[in-house]
PDB file of C-alpha atoms in Angstrom:
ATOM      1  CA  UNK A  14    -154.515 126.005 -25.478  1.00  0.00           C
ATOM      2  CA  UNK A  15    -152.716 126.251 -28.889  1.00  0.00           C
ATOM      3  CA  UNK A  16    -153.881 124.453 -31.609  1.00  0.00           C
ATOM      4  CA  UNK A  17    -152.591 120.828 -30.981  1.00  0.00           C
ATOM      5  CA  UNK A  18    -155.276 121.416 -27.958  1.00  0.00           C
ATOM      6  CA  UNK A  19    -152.552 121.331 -25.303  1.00  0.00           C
ATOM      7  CA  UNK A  20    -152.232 123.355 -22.350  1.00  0.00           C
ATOM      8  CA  UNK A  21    -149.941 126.273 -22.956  1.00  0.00           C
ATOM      9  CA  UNK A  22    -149.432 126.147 -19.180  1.00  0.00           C
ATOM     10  CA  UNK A  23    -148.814 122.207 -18.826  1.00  0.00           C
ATOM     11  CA  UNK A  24    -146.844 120.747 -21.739  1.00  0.00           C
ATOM     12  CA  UNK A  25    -147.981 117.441 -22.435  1.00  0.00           C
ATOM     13  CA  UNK A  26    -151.522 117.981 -21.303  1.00  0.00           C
ATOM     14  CA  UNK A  27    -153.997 117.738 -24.170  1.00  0.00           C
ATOM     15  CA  UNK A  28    -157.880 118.472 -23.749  1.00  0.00           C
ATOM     16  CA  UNK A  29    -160.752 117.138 -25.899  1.00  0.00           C
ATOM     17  CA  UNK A  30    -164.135 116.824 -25.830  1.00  0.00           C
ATOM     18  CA  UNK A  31    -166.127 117.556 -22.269  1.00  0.00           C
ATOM     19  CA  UNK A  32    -162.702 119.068 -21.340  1.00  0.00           C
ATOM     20  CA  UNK A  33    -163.443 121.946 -23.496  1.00  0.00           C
ATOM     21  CA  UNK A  34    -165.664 124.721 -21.985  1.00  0.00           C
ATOM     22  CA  UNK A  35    -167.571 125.427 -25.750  1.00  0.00           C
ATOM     23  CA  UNK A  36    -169.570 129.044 -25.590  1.00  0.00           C
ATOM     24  CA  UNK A  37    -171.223 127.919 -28.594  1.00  0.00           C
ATOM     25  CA  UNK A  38    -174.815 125.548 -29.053  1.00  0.00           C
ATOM     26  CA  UNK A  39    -173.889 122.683 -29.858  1.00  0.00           C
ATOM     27  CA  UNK A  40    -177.404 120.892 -30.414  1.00  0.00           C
ATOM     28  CA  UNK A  41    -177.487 117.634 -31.108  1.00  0.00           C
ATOM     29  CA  UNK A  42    -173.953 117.828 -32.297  1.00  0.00           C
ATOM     30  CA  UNK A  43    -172.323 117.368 -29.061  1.00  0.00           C
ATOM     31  CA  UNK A  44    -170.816 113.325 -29.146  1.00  0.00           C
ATOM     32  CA  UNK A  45    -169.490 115.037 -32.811  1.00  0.00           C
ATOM     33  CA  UNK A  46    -168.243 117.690 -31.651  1.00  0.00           C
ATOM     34  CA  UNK A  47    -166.154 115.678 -28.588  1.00  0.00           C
ATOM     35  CA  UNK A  48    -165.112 112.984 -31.468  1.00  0.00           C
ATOM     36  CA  UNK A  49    -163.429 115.906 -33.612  1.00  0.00           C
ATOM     37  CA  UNK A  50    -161.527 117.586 -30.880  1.00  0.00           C
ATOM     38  CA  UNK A  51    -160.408 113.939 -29.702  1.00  0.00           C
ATOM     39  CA  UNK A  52    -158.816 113.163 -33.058  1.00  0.00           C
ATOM     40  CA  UNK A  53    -157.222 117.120 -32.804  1.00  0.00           C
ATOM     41  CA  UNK A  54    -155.732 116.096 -29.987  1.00  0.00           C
ATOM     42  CA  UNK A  55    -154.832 112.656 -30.601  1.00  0.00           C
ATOM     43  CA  UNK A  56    -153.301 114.362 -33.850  1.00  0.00           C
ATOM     44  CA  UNK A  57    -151.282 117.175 -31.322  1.00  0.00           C
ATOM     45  CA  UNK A  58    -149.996 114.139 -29.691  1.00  0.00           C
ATOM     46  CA  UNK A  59    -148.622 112.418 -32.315  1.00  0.00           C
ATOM     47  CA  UNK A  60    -147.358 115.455 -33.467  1.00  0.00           C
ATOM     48  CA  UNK A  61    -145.847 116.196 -30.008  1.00  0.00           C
ATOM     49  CA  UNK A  62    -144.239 113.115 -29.225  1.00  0.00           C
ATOM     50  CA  UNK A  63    -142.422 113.352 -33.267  1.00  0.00           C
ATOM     51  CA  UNK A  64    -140.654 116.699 -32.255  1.00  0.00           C
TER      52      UNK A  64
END
């Protein structure tokens, strides 16, 4: 995944949220944490889609 979160393997395939395998604790920070990496990745694809 680079850091647009899309798929180095599959171009136009973006991940977010449950998507992501997180080796971290996440607490009770988990619906945050899946918001942030959903606006990354709507960000990558905006970003994408310009180029």
């Amino acid at each position: 995944m680079d850091e647009r979160q899309m798929l180095a393997a599959l171009p136009g395939v973006f991940c977010a949220g449950e998507m992501l395998d997180w080796e971290a604790p996440t607490g009770g920070y988990l619906l945050t944490a899946c918001f942030a990496s959903g606006r990354a990745a709507g960000q990558g694809i905006a970003d994408w889609l310009e180029q």
